[in-house]
């Protein structure tokens, strides 16, 4: 209550500092977190990140059915495709979890959740619930959209993404 109300002509809701903070700081952190989850899914299956980066040409060849991972296991094209789609899904779930956490963090930057009254704000909870429901539908295979190439996440990958 100590702050003056904003001036409609001079004070913008989104200024340059907020845009830079949102896209460069928060956006980069979310992208790095999602890529960590993405590469961790591949590493769990045997493709370590340094080896994975140099495998792209061989990975895309449809006729290669004996591609070796970092531990000498051979992967067929269909197995690689399923792993690739699992990586996409884990990346999406990682971004979703980070955005939900970021919303709560931004809302309660100065006060705790209980002081802020976050539990009384029904609009935020509808937004969080809708985002989580959409993520569950897409990542649990209930509404698998072939254009997105998502698969049902295994429990250890889902735990990794959260």
PDB file of C-alpha atoms in Angstrom, residues 57-124:
ATOM      1  CA  UNK A  57      23.989 -38.590 -39.130  1.00  0.00           C
ATOM      2  CA  UNK A  58      23.977 -42.305 -38.293  1.00  0.00           C
ATOM      3  CA  UNK A  59      20.960 -41.908 -35.988  1.00  0.00           C
ATOM      4  CA  UNK A  60      18.745 -40.630 -38.821  1.00  0.00           C
ATOM      5  CA  UNK A  61      19.542 -43.403 -41.293  1.00  0.00           C
ATOM      6  CA  UNK A  62      16.574 -45.747 -41.595  1.00  0.00           C
ATOM      7  CA  UNK A  63      18.597 -48.715 -42.789  1.00  0.00           C
ATOM      8  CA  UNK A  64      21.005 -48.688 -39.808  1.00  0.00           C
ATOM      9  CA  UNK A  65      19.708 -51.303 -37.372  1.00  0.00           C
ATOM     10  CA  UNK A  66      22.905 -51.895 -35.425  1.00  0.00           C
ATOM     11  CA  UNK A  67      23.805 -48.480 -34.050  1.00  0.00           C
ATOM     12  CA  UNK A  68      25.951 -48.870 -30.939  1.00  0.00           C
ATOM     13  CA  UNK A  69      25.509 -46.755 -27.849  1.00  0.00           C
ATOM     14  CA  UNK A  70      28.201 -45.800 -25.334  1.00  0.00           C
ATOM     15  CA  UNK A  71      28.125 -49.245 -23.740  1.00  0.00           C
ATOM     16  CA  UNK A  72      28.163 -51.342 -26.913  1.00  0.00           C
ATOM     17  CA  UNK A  73      24.444 -52.147 -27.058  1.00  0.00           C
ATOM     18  CA  UNK A  74      22.937 -52.197 -30.530  1.00  0.00           C
ATOM     19  CA  UNK A  75      19.819 -50.174 -31.315  1.00  0.00           C
ATOM     20  CA  UNK A  76      17.380 -50.654 -34.171  1.00  0.00           C
ATOM     21  CA  UNK A  77      15.671 -47.749 -35.912  1.00  0.00           C
ATOM     22  CA  UNK A  78      12.357 -48.340 -34.114  1.00  0.00           C
ATOM     23  CA  UNK A  79      14.086 -48.472 -30.712  1.00  0.00           C
ATOM     24  CA  UNK A  80      15.915 -45.224 -31.483  1.00  0.00           C
ATOM     25  CA  UNK A  81      12.687 -43.576 -32.589  1.00  0.00           C
ATOM     26  CA  UNK A  82      10.954 -44.560 -29.340  1.00  0.00           C
ATOM     27  CA  UNK A  83      13.902 -43.232 -27.326  1.00  0.00           C
ATOM     28  CA  UNK A  84      13.857 -40.010 -29.319  1.00  0.00           C
ATOM     29  CA  UNK A  85      10.147 -39.527 -28.626  1.00  0.00           C
ATOM     30  CA  UNK A  86      10.756 -40.243 -24.921  1.00  0.00           C
ATOM     31  CA  UNK A  87      13.354 -37.469 -24.951  1.00  0.00           C
ATOM     32  CA  UNK A  88      10.831 -35.070 -26.505  1.00  0.00           C
ATOM     33  CA  UNK A  89       8.251 -35.930 -23.867  1.00  0.00           C
ATOM     34  CA  UNK A  90      10.733 -35.544 -21.002  1.00  0.00           C
ATOM     35  CA  UNK A  91      11.817 -32.162 -22.389  1.00  0.00           C
ATOM     36  CA  UNK A  92       8.177 -31.015 -22.501  1.00  0.00           C
ATOM     37  CA  UNK A  93       7.431 -32.245 -18.984  1.00  0.00           C
ATOM     38  CA  UNK A  94      10.618 -30.580 -17.704  1.00  0.00           C
ATOM     39  CA  UNK A  95       9.565 -27.228 -19.179  1.00  0.00           C
ATOM     40  CA  UNK A  96       6.047 -27.628 -17.758  1.00  0.00           C
ATOM     41  CA  UNK A  97       7.296 -28.370 -14.247  1.00  0.00           C
ATOM     42  CA  UNK A  98       9.749 -25.471 -14.375  1.00  0.00           C
ATOM     43  CA  UNK A  99       7.081 -23.041 -15.566  1.00  0.00           C
ATOM     44  CA  UNK A 100       4.751 -24.083 -12.763  1.00  0.00           C
ATOM     45  CA  UNK A 101       7.512 -23.654 -10.192  1.00  0.00           C
ATOM     46  CA  UNK A 102       8.485 -20.328 -11.734  1.00  0.00           C
ATOM     47  CA  UNK A 103       4.905 -19.078 -11.458  1.00  0.00           C
ATOM     48  CA  UNK A 104       4.821 -19.860  -7.741  1.00  0.00           C
ATOM     49  CA  UNK A 105       8.294 -18.380  -7.236  1.00  0.00           C
ATOM     50  CA  UNK A 106       7.420 -15.160  -9.083  1.00  0.00           C
ATOM     51  CA  UNK A 107       4.142 -14.800  -7.221  1.00  0.00           C
ATOM     52  CA  UNK A 108       5.807 -15.240  -3.842  1.00  0.00           C
ATOM     53  CA  UNK A 109       9.063 -13.408  -4.462  1.00  0.00           C
ATOM     54  CA  UNK A 110       8.918 -11.262  -1.329  1.00  0.00           C
ATOM     55  CA  UNK A 111       6.330 -12.996   0.849  1.00  0.00           C
ATOM     56  CA  UNK A 112       5.821 -16.651   1.671  1.00  0.00           C
ATOM     57  CA  UNK A 113       3.055 -18.637   0.008  1.00  0.00           C
ATOM     58  CA  UNK A 114       0.906 -18.243   3.106  1.00  0.00           C
ATOM     59  CA  UNK A 115       1.465 -14.482   3.454  1.00  0.00           C
ATOM     60  CA  UNK A 116       0.850 -13.856  -0.253  1.00  0.00           C
ATOM     61  CA  UNK A 117      -2.511 -15.566  -0.226  1.00  0.00           C
ATOM     62  CA  UNK A 118      -1.648 -17.814  -3.133  1.00  0.00           C
ATOM     63  CA  UNK A 119      -4.229 -20.362  -2.022  1.00  0.00           C
ATOM     64  CA  UNK A 120      -7.012 -17.793  -2.322  1.00  0.00           C
ATOM     65  CA  UNK A 121      -6.182 -16.897  -5.924  1.00  0.00           C
ATOM     66  CA  UNK A 122      -8.362 -19.265  -7.912  1.00  0.00           C
ATOM     67  CA  UNK A 123      -7.203 -17.995 -11.309  1.00  0.00           C
ATOM     68  CA  UNK A 124      -3.621 -19.113 -10.649  1.00  0.00           C
TER      69      UNK A 124
END
